[in-house]
Tab-separated table of C-alpha atoms in Angstrom:
chain	number	residue	atom	x	y	z
A	1	UNK	CA	0.000	0.000	0.000
A	2	UNK	CA	1.624	3.218	-1.152
A	3	UNK	CA	0.912	6.503	0.572
A	4	UNK	CA	0.053	8.955	-2.203
A	5	UNK	CA	2.351	11.932	-2.584
A	6	UNK	CA	1.795	15.140	-4.491
A	7	UNK	CA	3.676	15.734	-7.765
A	8	UNK	CA	7.202	16.997	-7.237
A	9	UNK	CA	7.710	15.337	-3.864
A	10	UNK	CA	9.878	12.352	-3.052
A	11	UNK	CA	7.882	9.141	-3.658
A	12	UNK	CA	6.649	7.409	-0.533
A	13	UNK	CA	7.935	4.019	0.569
A	14	UNK	CA	5.660	1.067	1.110
A	15	UNK	CA	3.543	0.863	4.267
A	16	UNK	CA	2.638	-2.545	5.615
A	17	UNK	CA	-1.003	-3.213	4.646
A	18	UNK	CA	-3.450	-3.221	7.523
A	19	UNK	CA	-5.926	-6.007	8.146
A	20	UNK	CA	-3.445	-8.890	8.224
A	21	UNK	CA	-5.215	-10.849	10.961
A	22	UNK	CA	-3.908	-14.391	11.123
A	23	UNK	CA	-0.729	-13.639	9.212
A	24	UNK	CA	2.429	-13.146	11.331
A	25	UNK	CA	3.636	-9.619	10.673
A	26	UNK	CA	6.446	-9.744	13.231
A	27	UNK	CA	8.803	-12.676	13.819
A	28	UNK	CA	10.865	-12.216	16.995
A	29	UNK	CA	13.842	-14.581	17.115
A	30	UNK	CA	15.465	-15.517	20.422
A	31	UNK	CA	18.854	-17.189	19.834
A	32	UNK	CA	19.800	-19.427	22.761
A	33	UNK	CA	22.619	-21.689	23.827
A	34	UNK	CA	22.232	-23.637	27.089
A	35	UNK	CA	19.545	-21.298	28.447
A	36	UNK	CA	17.305	-23.871	30.144
A	37	UNK	CA	16.696	-21.614	33.164
A	38	UNK	CA	15.980	-18.306	31.428
A	39	UNK	CA	14.229	-19.492	28.256
A	40	UNK	CA	10.824	-20.300	29.748
A	41	UNK	CA	10.315	-17.059	31.724
A	42	UNK	CA	11.661	-15.020	28.794
A	43	UNK	CA	9.281	-16.444	26.195
A	44	UNK	CA	6.252	-16.308	28.513
A	45	UNK	CA	6.956	-12.683	29.392
A	46	UNK	CA	7.539	-11.690	25.763
A	47	UNK	CA	4.438	-13.563	24.608
A	48	UNK	CA	2.289	-11.855	27.224
A	49	UNK	CA	3.672	-8.429	26.273
A	50	UNK	CA	3.009	-8.912	22.567
A	51	UNK	CA	-0.495	-10.248	23.216
A	52	UNK	CA	-1.331	-7.126	25.225
A	53	UNK	CA	0.388	-4.406	23.192
A	54	UNK	CA	1.189	-5.463	19.626
A	55	UNK	CA	-1.619	-4.674	17.131
A	56	UNK	CA	-0.558	-7.213	14.484
A	57	UNK	CA	-0.235	-10.983	14.441
A	58	UNK	CA	3.185	-12.153	15.611
A	59	UNK	CA	5.417	-15.166	16.024
A	60	UNK	CA	8.173	-15.953	18.550
A	61	UNK	CA	10.890	-18.217	17.197
A	62	UNK	CA	13.372	-19.957	19.487
A	63	UNK	CA	16.652	-20.566	17.656
A	64	UNK	CA	18.545	-23.250	19.571
A	65	UNK	CA	22.275	-23.039	18.827
A	66	UNK	CA	23.274	-26.673	19.471
A	67	UNK	CA	22.485	-26.549	23.196
A	68	UNK	CA	23.757	-29.458	25.268
A	69	UNK	CA	21.415	-29.040	28.270
A	70	UNK	CA	17.614	-29.309	28.399
A	71	UNK	CA	17.040	-26.152	26.333
A	72	UNK	CA	15.567	-28.160	23.368
A	73	UNK	CA	13.010	-29.800	25.670
A	74	UNK	CA	12.028	-26.425	27.145
A	75	UNK	CA	11.641	-24.996	23.638
A	76	UNK	CA	9.409	-27.870	22.544
A	77	UNK	CA	7.178	-27.462	25.606
A	78	UNK	CA	6.798	-23.735	24.929
A	79	UNK	CA	5.942	-24.519	21.315
A	80	UNK	CA	3.253	-26.933	22.451
A	81	UNK	CA	1.757	-24.588	25.072
A	82	UNK	CA	1.782	-21.301	23.108
A	83	UNK	CA	0.299	-21.153	19.607
A	84	UNK	CA	2.503	-18.232	18.523
A	85	UNK	CA	5.776	-19.955	19.485
A	86	UNK	CA	7.893	-22.178	17.256
A	87	UNK	CA	11.431	-23.519	17.576
A	88	UNK	CA	14.365	-24.301	15.313
A	89	UNK	CA	17.308	-26.503	16.145
A	90	UNK	CA	20.726	-25.776	14.655
A	91	UNK	CA	23.613	-28.169	15.125
A	92	UNK	CA	26.293	-25.473	15.232
A	93	UNK	CA	26.841	-22.521	17.533
A	94	UNK	CA	26.865	-18.875	16.484
A	95	UNK	CA	24.335	-16.123	17.046
A	96	UNK	CA	24.854	-14.768	13.539
A	97	UNK	CA	24.336	-18.221	12.037
A	98	UNK	CA	21.076	-18.632	13.961
A	99	UNK	CA	19.711	-15.232	12.957
A	100	UNK	CA	20.621	-15.618	9.306
A	101	UNK	CA	19.074	-19.097	9.124
A	102	UNK	CA	15.794	-18.214	10.822
A	103	UNK	CA	15.395	-14.801	9.195
A	104	UNK	CA	16.076	-16.274	5.766
A	105	UNK	CA	13.399	-18.919	6.268
A	106	UNK	CA	10.777	-16.665	7.835
A	107	UNK	CA	7.719	-15.457	5.936
A	108	UNK	CA	7.039	-12.501	8.254
A	109	UNK	CA	7.591	-9.068	6.668
A	110	UNK	CA	9.238	-7.706	9.842
A	111	UNK	CA	12.067	-9.695	11.462
A	112	UNK	CA	13.493	-8.936	14.895
A	113	UNK	CA	15.622	-10.510	17.578
A	114	UNK	CA	16.387	-9.985	21.244
A	115	UNK	CA	18.569	-11.630	23.842
A	116	UNK	CA	17.052	-14.239	26.110
A	117	UNK	CA	17.900	-12.310	29.287
A	118	UNK	CA	15.464	-9.538	28.241
A	119	UNK	CA	17.813	-6.860	29.548
A	120	UNK	CA	16.050	-4.375	27.244
A	121	UNK	CA	12.698	-3.088	28.443
A	122	UNK	CA	9.994	-4.542	26.182
A	123	UNK	CA	8.193	-1.205	25.923
A	124	UNK	CA	10.787	-0.306	23.271
A	125	UNK	CA	9.707	-3.166	20.987
A	126	UNK	CA	6.781	-1.396	19.311
A	127	UNK	CA	8.819	1.812	18.711
A	128	UNK	CA	11.546	-0.441	17.272
A	129	UNK	CA	9.387	-2.067	14.600
A	130	UNK	CA	6.922	0.772	13.895
A	131	UNK	CA	9.251	2.599	11.420
A	132	UNK	CA	9.715	-0.674	9.540
A	133	UNK	CA	5.994	-1.345	9.370
A	134	UNK	CA	5.358	2.169	8.065
A	135	UNK	CA	8.083	1.858	5.437
A	136	UNK	CA	10.026	4.790	6.891
A	137	UNK	CA	13.151	2.772	7.733
A	138	UNK	CA	14.921	-0.381	6.595
A	139	UNK	CA	16.548	-1.477	9.858
A	140	UNK	CA	16.021	-0.509	13.492
A	141	UNK	CA	18.335	-0.933	16.457
A	142	UNK	CA	18.081	-0.342	20.165
A	143	UNK	CA	20.770	1.947	21.509
A	144	UNK	CA	22.119	1.953	25.044
A	145	UNK	CA	24.440	4.825	24.181
A	146	UNK	CA	21.807	7.322	23.052
A	147	UNK	CA	21.574	10.408	25.233
A	148	UNK	CA	18.069	9.593	26.452
A	149	UNK	CA	18.755	5.895	27.143
A	150	UNK	CA	18.616	4.705	30.744
A	151	UNK	CA	21.207	2.029	31.390
A	152	UNK	CA	22.270	0.178	34.511
A	153	UNK	CA	25.519	-1.774	34.142
A	154	UNK	CA	29.023	-2.027	35.520
A	155	UNK	CA	31.906	0.272	34.639
A	156	UNK	CA	33.858	-2.483	32.847
A	157	UNK	CA	31.073	-3.314	30.406
A	158	UNK	CA	30.328	0.350	29.877
A	159	UNK	CA	33.983	0.946	28.991
A	160	UNK	CA	34.090	-2.052	26.616
A	161	UNK	CA	30.899	-1.001	24.837
A	162	UNK	CA	31.950	2.610	24.316
A	163	UNK	CA	35.473	1.629	23.269
A	164	UNK	CA	34.139	-0.799	20.675
A	165	UNK	CA	31.848	1.791	19.152
A	166	UNK	CA	34.681	4.347	19.082
A	167	UNK	CA	36.753	1.804	17.134
A	168	UNK	CA	33.905	1.383	14.637
A	169	UNK	CA	33.564	5.135	14.203
A	170	UNK	CA	37.286	5.619	13.751
A	171	UNK	CA	37.974	2.673	11.438
A	172	UNK	CA	34.754	2.082	9.489
A	173	UNK	CA	33.235	5.587	9.816
A	174	UNK	CA	30.114	4.065	11.382
A	175	UNK	CA	27.500	6.609	12.429
A	176	UNK	CA	25.145	4.335	14.381
A	177	UNK	CA	25.688	4.543	18.109
A	178	UNK	CA	25.385	0.966	19.423
A	179	UNK	CA	26.396	-1.982	17.261
A	180	UNK	CA	26.000	-4.832	19.728
A	181	UNK	CA	22.786	-4.163	21.623
A	182	UNK	CA	20.763	-7.392	21.392
A	183	UNK	CA	17.627	-5.642	20.183
A	184	UNK	CA	17.279	-5.188	16.417
A	185	UNK	CA	14.776	-5.485	13.569
A	186	UNK	CA	14.885	-5.508	9.771
A	187	UNK	CA	12.406	-5.603	6.909
A	188	UNK	CA	12.275	-9.009	5.244
A	189	UNK	CA	12.654	-7.648	1.703
A	190	UNK	CA	15.851	-5.878	2.775
A	191	UNK	CA	17.098	-8.917	4.694
A	192	UNK	CA	16.781	-11.135	1.615
A	193	UNK	CA	19.368	-9.001	-0.156
A	194	UNK	CA	21.508	-7.969	2.810
A	195	UNK	CA	21.987	-11.244	4.705
A	196	UNK	CA	23.894	-13.143	1.959
A	197	UNK	CA	26.492	-10.360	2.037
A	198	UNK	CA	27.199	-10.843	5.766
A	199	UNK	CA	29.926	-13.429	6.318
A	200	UNK	CA	30.248	-13.533	10.110
A	201	UNK	CA	28.311	-16.205	12.005
A	202	UNK	CA	29.085	-15.054	15.547
A	203	UNK	CA	28.945	-11.859	17.594
A	204	UNK	CA	30.290	-9.630	14.815
A	205	UNK	CA	27.230	-10.436	12.674
A	206	UNK	CA	25.330	-7.381	13.960
A	207	UNK	CA	28.182	-4.990	13.269
A	208	UNK	CA	28.860	-6.291	9.770
A	209	UNK	CA	25.189	-6.118	8.854
A	210	UNK	CA	24.864	-2.528	10.084
A	211	UNK	CA	28.061	-1.306	8.418
A	212	UNK	CA	27.067	-2.756	5.038
A	213	UNK	CA	23.545	-1.371	5.363
A	214	UNK	CA	24.787	2.082	6.293
A	215	UNK	CA	27.341	2.214	3.489
A	216	UNK	CA	24.628	1.224	1.007
A	217	UNK	CA	22.470	4.144	2.103
A	218	UNK	CA	19.808	2.212	3.997
A	219	UNK	CA	17.926	4.087	6.687
A	220	UNK	CA	18.724	2.833	10.203
A	221	UNK	CA	16.344	3.908	12.942
A	222	UNK	CA	17.725	4.081	16.489
A	223	UNK	CA	15.550	3.673	19.564
A	224	UNK	CA	16.824	4.751	23.003
A	225	UNK	CA	16.263	1.850	25.384
A	226	UNK	CA	16.045	1.182	29.097
A	227	UNK	CA	18.597	-1.533	29.738
A	228	UNK	CA	19.518	-3.336	32.953
A	229	UNK	CA	22.635	-5.478	32.933
A	230	UNK	CA	22.196	-9.192	33.590
A	231	UNK	CA	24.889	-10.036	36.168
A	232	UNK	CA	24.728	-13.715	35.252
A	233	UNK	CA	25.628	-13.232	31.586
A	234	UNK	CA	29.219	-14.033	30.676
A	235	UNK	CA	31.491	-13.465	27.722
A	236	UNK	CA	35.068	-14.337	26.793
A	237	UNK	CA	36.284	-10.773	26.493
A	238	UNK	CA	39.658	-11.486	24.872
A	239	UNK	CA	38.280	-13.997	22.360
A	240	UNK	CA	35.283	-11.827	21.470
A	241	UNK	CA	37.419	-8.693	21.135
A	242	UNK	CA	39.885	-10.533	18.891
A	243	UNK	CA	37.129	-11.852	16.621
A	244	UNK	CA	35.538	-8.418	16.444
A	245	UNK	CA	38.829	-6.747	15.478
A	246	UNK	CA	39.364	-9.379	12.786
A	247	UNK	CA	35.884	-8.616	11.495
A	248	UNK	CA	36.555	-4.875	11.481
A	249	UNK	CA	39.729	-5.475	9.454
A	250	UNK	CA	37.955	-7.798	6.996
A	251	UNK	CA	35.014	-5.448	6.395
A	252	UNK	CA	37.281	-2.405	6.194
A	253	UNK	CA	39.435	-4.148	3.592
A	254	UNK	CA	36.361	-5.137	1.578
A	255	UNK	CA	35.091	-1.556	1.618
A	256	UNK	CA	38.503	-0.186	0.624
A	257	UNK	CA	38.950	-2.609	-2.276
A	258	UNK	CA	35.378	-2.256	-3.521
A	259	UNK	CA	34.633	-5.978	-3.230
A	260	UNK	CA	31.356	-5.362	-1.393
A	261	UNK	CA	28.463	-5.222	-3.897
A	262	UNK	CA	26.771	-2.246	-2.266
A	263	UNK	CA	24.794	-1.485	-5.446
A	264	UNK	CA	22.693	-4.567	-4.765
A	265	UNK	CA	21.245	-2.790	-1.728
A	266	UNK	CA	21.633	0.836	-2.759
A	267	UNK	CA	19.308	0.118	-5.662
A	268	UNK	CA	16.429	0.074	-5.023
A	269	UNK	CA	16.503	0.275	-1.213
A	270	UNK	CA	19.118	2.854	-0.226
A	271	UNK	CA	19.028	4.924	-3.427
A	272	UNK	CA	15.556	4.568	-4.867
A	273	UNK	CA	15.613	5.129	-8.666
A	274	UNK	CA	12.209	6.809	-8.370
A	275	UNK	CA	13.859	9.675	-6.504
A	276	UNK	CA	15.836	10.559	-9.640
A	277	UNK	CA	12.645	11.220	-11.623
A	278	UNK	CA	11.989	14.525	-9.834
A	279	UNK	CA	12.745	17.440	-12.138
A	280	UNK	CA	14.602	20.680	-11.395
A	281	UNK	CA	16.457	19.348	-8.369
A	282	UNK	CA	20.246	19.872	-8.647
A	283	UNK	CA	22.050	16.553	-8.372
A	284	UNK	CA	25.031	16.354	-6.052
A	285	UNK	CA	25.017	20.116	-5.388
A	286	UNK	CA	26.166	19.863	-1.774
A	287	UNK	CA	29.005	17.476	-2.649
A	288	UNK	CA	30.079	19.671	-5.569
A	289	UNK	CA	30.088	22.782	-3.396
A	290	UNK	CA	32.316	21.081	-0.834
A	291	UNK	CA	34.678	19.825	-3.526
A	292	UNK	CA	34.766	23.213	-5.243
A	293	UNK	CA	35.555	25.004	-1.966
A	294	UNK	CA	38.378	22.602	-1.158
A	295	UNK	CA	39.857	22.859	-4.647
A	296	UNK	CA	39.337	26.616	-4.630
A	297	UNK	CA	41.112	27.053	-1.316
A	298	UNK	CA	44.106	25.026	-2.456
A	299	UNK	CA	44.127	26.852	-5.816
A	300	UNK	CA	44.143	30.222	-4.077
A	301	UNK	CA	47.154	29.250	-1.984
A	302	UNK	CA	48.870	27.914	-5.105
A	303	UNK	CA	48.055	31.152	-6.958
A	304	UNK	CA	49.446	33.350	-4.164
A	305	UNK	CA	52.684	31.344	-4.040
A	306	UNK	CA	53.064	31.648	-7.824
A	307	UNK	CA	52.265	35.361	-7.765
A	308	UNK	CA	54.867	36.009	-5.094
A	309	UNK	CA	57.433	34.028	-7.105
A	310	UNK	CA	56.660	35.790	-10.423
A	311	UNK	CA	56.489	39.206	-8.723
A	312	UNK	CA	60.147	38.908	-7.766
A	313	UNK	CA	61.235	39.385	-11.397
A	314	UNK	CA	58.222	41.015	-13.131
A	315	UNK	CA	55.539	43.622	-12.679
A	316	UNK	CA	52.298	43.007	-10.849
A	317	UNK	CA	50.153	42.624	-13.993
A	318	UNK	CA	52.479	40.075	-15.626
A	319	UNK	CA	52.901	38.158	-12.363
A	320	UNK	CA	49.140	38.105	-11.893
A	321	UNK	CA	48.508	36.852	-15.442
A	322	UNK	CA	51.121	34.078	-15.240
A	323	UNK	CA	50.003	32.948	-11.780
A	324	UNK	CA	46.366	32.889	-12.865
A	325	UNK	CA	47.167	30.953	-16.037
A	326	UNK	CA	49.089	28.177	-14.265
A	327	UNK	CA	46.660	27.935	-11.350
A	328	UNK	CA	43.655	27.990	-13.727
A	329	UNK	CA	44.921	24.911	-15.607
A	330	UNK	CA	45.485	23.082	-12.314
A	331	UNK	CA	42.129	24.279	-10.951
A	332	UNK	CA	40.191	23.081	-14.013
A	333	UNK	CA	41.884	19.660	-13.915
A	334	UNK	CA	41.223	19.288	-10.178
A	335	UNK	CA	37.569	20.358	-10.422
A	336	UNK	CA	37.061	18.096	-13.430
A	337	UNK	CA	38.218	15.055	-11.496
A	338	UNK	CA	37.304	15.764	-7.883
A	339	UNK	CA	34.330	18.140	-7.908
A	340	UNK	CA	32.350	17.064	-10.978
A	341	UNK	CA	33.506	13.425	-11.173
A	342	UNK	CA	34.583	13.376	-14.824
A	343	UNK	CA	36.854	10.421	-15.608
A	344	UNK	CA	39.017	9.640	-18.602
A	345	UNK	CA	40.572	11.895	-21.216
A	346	UNK	CA	37.449	12.453	-23.274
A	347	UNK	CA	36.680	16.167	-23.555
A	348	UNK	CA	39.717	17.165	-21.508
A	349	UNK	CA	41.017	19.646	-24.101
A	350	UNK	CA	37.588	21.248	-24.487
A	351	UNK	CA	37.210	21.486	-20.732
A	352	UNK	CA	40.587	23.210	-20.426
A	353	UNK	CA	39.665	25.634	-23.212
A	354	UNK	CA	36.417	26.493	-21.464
A	355	UNK	CA	38.313	26.757	-18.209
A	356	UNK	CA	40.597	29.336	-19.804
A	357	UNK	CA	37.542	31.412	-20.667
A	358	UNK	CA	36.555	31.265	-17.024
A	359	UNK	CA	40.172	32.172	-16.260
A	360	UNK	CA	39.806	35.215	-18.525
A	361	UNK	CA	36.875	36.437	-16.462
A	362	UNK	CA	38.924	35.981	-13.311
A	363	UNK	CA	41.833	37.782	-14.934
A	364	UNK	CA	39.605	40.714	-15.833
A	365	UNK	CA	38.324	40.987	-12.278
A	366	UNK	CA	41.718	40.707	-10.609
A	367	UNK	CA	43.512	42.888	-13.159
A	368	UNK	CA	40.808	45.495	-12.816
A	369	UNK	CA	41.231	45.390	-9.062
A	370	UNK	CA	45.001	45.856	-9.373
A	371	UNK	CA	44.489	48.712	-11.822
A	372	UNK	CA	42.117	50.378	-9.411
A	373	UNK	CA	44.627	49.912	-6.579
A	374	UNK	CA	47.457	51.399	-8.618
A	375	UNK	CA	45.263	54.325	-9.563
A	376	UNK	CA	44.475	54.955	-5.912
A	377	UNK	CA	48.076	54.548	-4.706
A	378	UNK	CA	51.236	55.006	-6.713
A	379	UNK	CA	53.267	52.563	-4.634
A	380	UNK	CA	51.014	50.065	-2.762
A	381	UNK	CA	52.638	47.587	-0.405
A	382	UNK	CA	52.910	43.895	-1.255
A	383	UNK	CA	50.503	42.943	1.537
A	384	UNK	CA	47.938	45.399	0.202
A	385	UNK	CA	48.226	43.904	-3.264
A	386	UNK	CA	47.675	40.410	-1.858
A	387	UNK	CA	44.638	41.561	0.122
A	388	UNK	CA	43.081	43.141	-2.956
A	389	UNK	CA	43.761	40.031	-5.030
A	390	UNK	CA	42.210	37.761	-2.384
A	391	UNK	CA	39.089	39.934	-2.308
A	392	UNK	CA	38.871	39.901	-6.115
A	393	UNK	CA	39.273	36.116	-6.247
A	394	UNK	CA	36.567	35.633	-3.648
A	395	UNK	CA	34.243	37.853	-5.684
A	396	UNK	CA	34.904	35.730	-8.775
A	397	UNK	CA	34.438	32.405	-6.972
A	398	UNK	CA	30.648	32.272	-7.139
A	399	UNK	CA	30.616	33.156	-10.831
A	400	UNK	CA	33.363	30.616	-11.501
A	401	UNK	CA	31.434	27.806	-9.806
A	402	UNK	CA	28.249	28.605	-11.725
A	403	UNK	CA	30.105	28.647	-15.036
A	404	UNK	CA	31.913	25.390	-14.285
A	405	UNK	CA	28.701	23.661	-13.223
A	406	UNK	CA	26.395	24.958	-15.950
A	407	UNK	CA	28.773	25.323	-18.904
A	408	UNK	CA	32.111	23.529	-18.509
A	409	UNK	CA	30.890	20.415	-16.656
A	410	UNK	CA	27.109	20.244	-17.194
A	411	UNK	CA	25.243	17.212	-15.861
A	412	UNK	CA	24.834	15.375	-19.165
A	413	UNK	CA	24.550	11.679	-19.851
A	414	UNK	CA	27.899	10.279	-20.825
A	415	UNK	CA	30.943	12.512	-20.248
A	416	UNK	CA	32.767	9.553	-18.738
A	417	UNK	CA	31.139	10.008	-15.335
A	418	UNK	CA	31.071	7.197	-12.850
A	419	UNK	CA	27.367	7.417	-12.065
A	420	UNK	CA	25.074	5.017	-13.892
A	421	UNK	CA	21.352	4.570	-14.243
A	422	UNK	CA	20.053	1.139	-13.355
A	423	UNK	CA	16.833	-0.628	-14.199
A	424	UNK	CA	15.639	-2.784	-11.309
A	425	UNK	CA	13.258	-5.658	-11.887
A	426	UNK	CA	11.501	-7.925	-9.436
A	427	UNK	CA	9.484	-11.079	-9.637
A	428	UNK	CA	7.510	-11.304	-6.390
A	429	UNK	CA	6.590	-14.905	-7.004
A	430	UNK	CA	10.192	-16.057	-7.078
A	431	UNK	CA	12.167	-14.509	-4.172
A	432	UNK	CA	15.195	-16.768	-4.547
A	433	UNK	CA	18.798	-15.673	-5.062
A	434	UNK	CA	22.187	-17.120	-5.858
A	435	UNK	CA	25.198	-16.479	-3.669
A	436	UNK	CA	26.574	-17.345	-0.263
A	437	UNK	CA	28.569	-14.284	0.656
A	438	UNK	CA	30.046	-11.211	-0.887
A	439	UNK	CA	33.516	-12.571	-1.492
A	440	UNK	CA	33.505	-16.313	-1.687
A	441	UNK	CA	36.585	-16.436	-3.861
A	442	UNK	CA	38.727	-14.458	-1.393
A	443	UNK	CA	39.994	-11.461	-3.231
A	444	UNK	CA	37.788	-11.585	-6.318
A	445	UNK	CA	35.205	-8.758	-6.430
A	446	UNK	CA	31.634	-9.921	-6.222
A	447	UNK	CA	29.823	-10.102	-9.582
A	448	UNK	CA	26.054	-9.752	-9.102
A	449	UNK	CA	23.710	-11.850	-11.233
A	450	UNK	CA	19.946	-12.198	-11.420
A	451	UNK	CA	17.145	-9.640	-11.038
A	452	UNK	CA	17.105	-6.768	-8.562
A	453	UNK	CA	13.998	-6.609	-6.348
A	454	UNK	CA	11.935	-3.431	-6.206
A	455	UNK	CA	10.474	-2.429	-2.871
A	456	UNK	CA	7.037	-4.057	-3.122
A	457	UNK	CA	4.083	-4.091	-0.737
A	458	UNK	CA	4.931	-6.426	2.077
A	459	UNK	CA	3.386	-9.810	1.229
A	460	UNK	CA	0.451	-11.332	3.033
A	461	UNK	CA	1.710	-14.875	3.280
A	462	UNK	CA	0.566	-17.737	5.399
A	463	UNK	CA	2.240	-18.343	8.766
A	464	UNK	CA	4.382	-21.351	9.429
A	465	UNK	CA	2.424	-24.572	9.609
A	466	UNK	CA	2.229	-25.656	13.218
A	467	UNK	CA	2.807	-29.313	13.913
A	468	UNK	CA	2.300	-29.794	17.602
A	469	UNK	CA	5.588	-30.304	19.370
A	470	UNK	CA	7.580	-31.106	16.244
A	471	UNK	CA	10.796	-29.080	15.977
A	472	UNK	CA	12.086	-28.272	12.501
A	473	UNK	CA	15.643	-29.484	11.931
A	474	UNK	CA	18.232	-27.458	10.001
A	475	UNK	CA	21.816	-27.880	9.072
A	476	UNK	CA	23.757	-24.844	10.224
A	477	UNK	CA	23.545	-22.034	7.718
A	478	UNK	CA	20.608	-23.545	5.758
A	479	UNK	CA	17.085	-22.173	5.449
A	480	UNK	CA	13.905	-24.221	5.328
A	481	UNK	CA	14.066	-24.570	1.565
A	482	UNK	CA	17.850	-24.470	1.379
A	483	UNK	CA	17.788	-21.278	-0.687
A	484	UNK	CA	19.075	-18.524	1.594
A	485	UNK	CA	22.601	-18.932	0.338
A	486	UNK	CA	21.413	-18.242	-3.196
A	487	UNK	CA	21.080	-14.491	-3.445
A	488	UNK	CA	22.269	-12.337	-6.323
A	489	UNK	CA	20.825	-9.609	-8.431
A	490	UNK	CA	21.873	-8.420	-11.874
A	491	UNK	CA	22.397	-4.729	-12.529
A	492	UNK	CA	21.086	-3.936	-15.983
A	493	UNK	CA	22.710	-0.758	-17.360
A	494	UNK	CA	20.591	1.546	-19.459
A	495	UNK	CA	23.458	3.355	-21.143
A	496	UNK	CA	25.944	1.199	-23.043
A	497	UNK	CA	28.945	2.915	-21.444
A	498	UNK	CA	27.913	1.883	-17.918
A	499	UNK	CA	30.127	-1.153	-17.639
A	500	UNK	CA	31.670	0.292	-15.106
A	501	UNK	CA	26.411	-15.508	25.374
A	502	UNK	CA	23.926	-12.472	26.102
A	503	UNK	CA	25.160	-9.169	24.855
A	504	UNK	CA	27.271	-7.641	27.604
A	505	UNK	CA	28.466	-4.642	25.615
């Protein structure tokens, strides 16, 4: 169901259709390993909360990570007693493996998970999933580090959590505030494309998923939570920290080398092609302004150095003309590459010729300023000359940017730019894909194949078939139909040149 928008506005995302009684809209996964004591009270409390407060049909899925105690028996009893509860059994450990397996097999349009200790107050659950139901956001996370969060935990865990997130911000430029809070949700249509790109099967799964999603331009909604530390939860700090640092290095390397296929998610989820259909909206204006200012500042310094050097053996007008000529060539080349994103040698000579025309305008302004200064004072000081030239260059900057943007480097198709227009297709009746990770060949960039899904109305599918106390068996890393590892999409260019244990932290 699409919310209508007036012409000229950004197109609305899909809102979950109302009236889905009987169909599970939310699937809350609880990954467990040897949690025979906490599992029962956790599921009963969560079930009661959802029954009282959640306006849609829901399911609670217990994902047993190869427990060796009586956790499987407890899960089967809960499945038999509560109609909305089901359980999966995996024969290998790993929270990430459990989430990926269950989420990939689920038919619910909204997928969530929380830790079995229920350290997070359940009143945050509806605010967590509401932006996903409305279509406003793609993922949602609970944050213990938000300013309005209320958290009770020891100093050591507080230090570890904040240090880890500082590492993520410094190394991977992450902007989300809390990577490891065990309280997250994702839309199923996004998960189908995102999950096959996440390699980790343990505690780093959350971080890798969020970093990839953020880099692809997905919208991540953060919910401040009330969180009380479970004193009985344990973690191997050294082992977990080592694995996390290895994951940070692996993901950072993949981002640096371009081996992550971010276009699979950026189109159509993070960068909706419909947004490009709006007319009369400048594309990339903010980025171009920043690039132009940086290049302009460096060019001004370069120009002043050249002027001072040429002034030592020539008059002010000759020094000004030579300095402007050299700096103009460098400025045009830098703006061509850095500000306006033009690649290759095609049109380079024409661009330089047009840049020289722009240079001529700058020369007229600065030369006129020097002439006016010399007319006002017969022997101006060198510092006065520099001040006048700086003022003249600043006056010419706005005109120079407009000429470069509208005349020298207009936003045409072609021109060797790196941007490309993509057609995305989707077959709702066949949501299967073909890959098992973003870099299976270790070092070879991922090559997407198959159709790209459009964001469609969230499907009204039937819930899992209940079978009494029967527990579905899975091999680790395999979905119900064995298809979650098969996930690729094919980018179809329009223009022929576009080839281009509990969470303690």
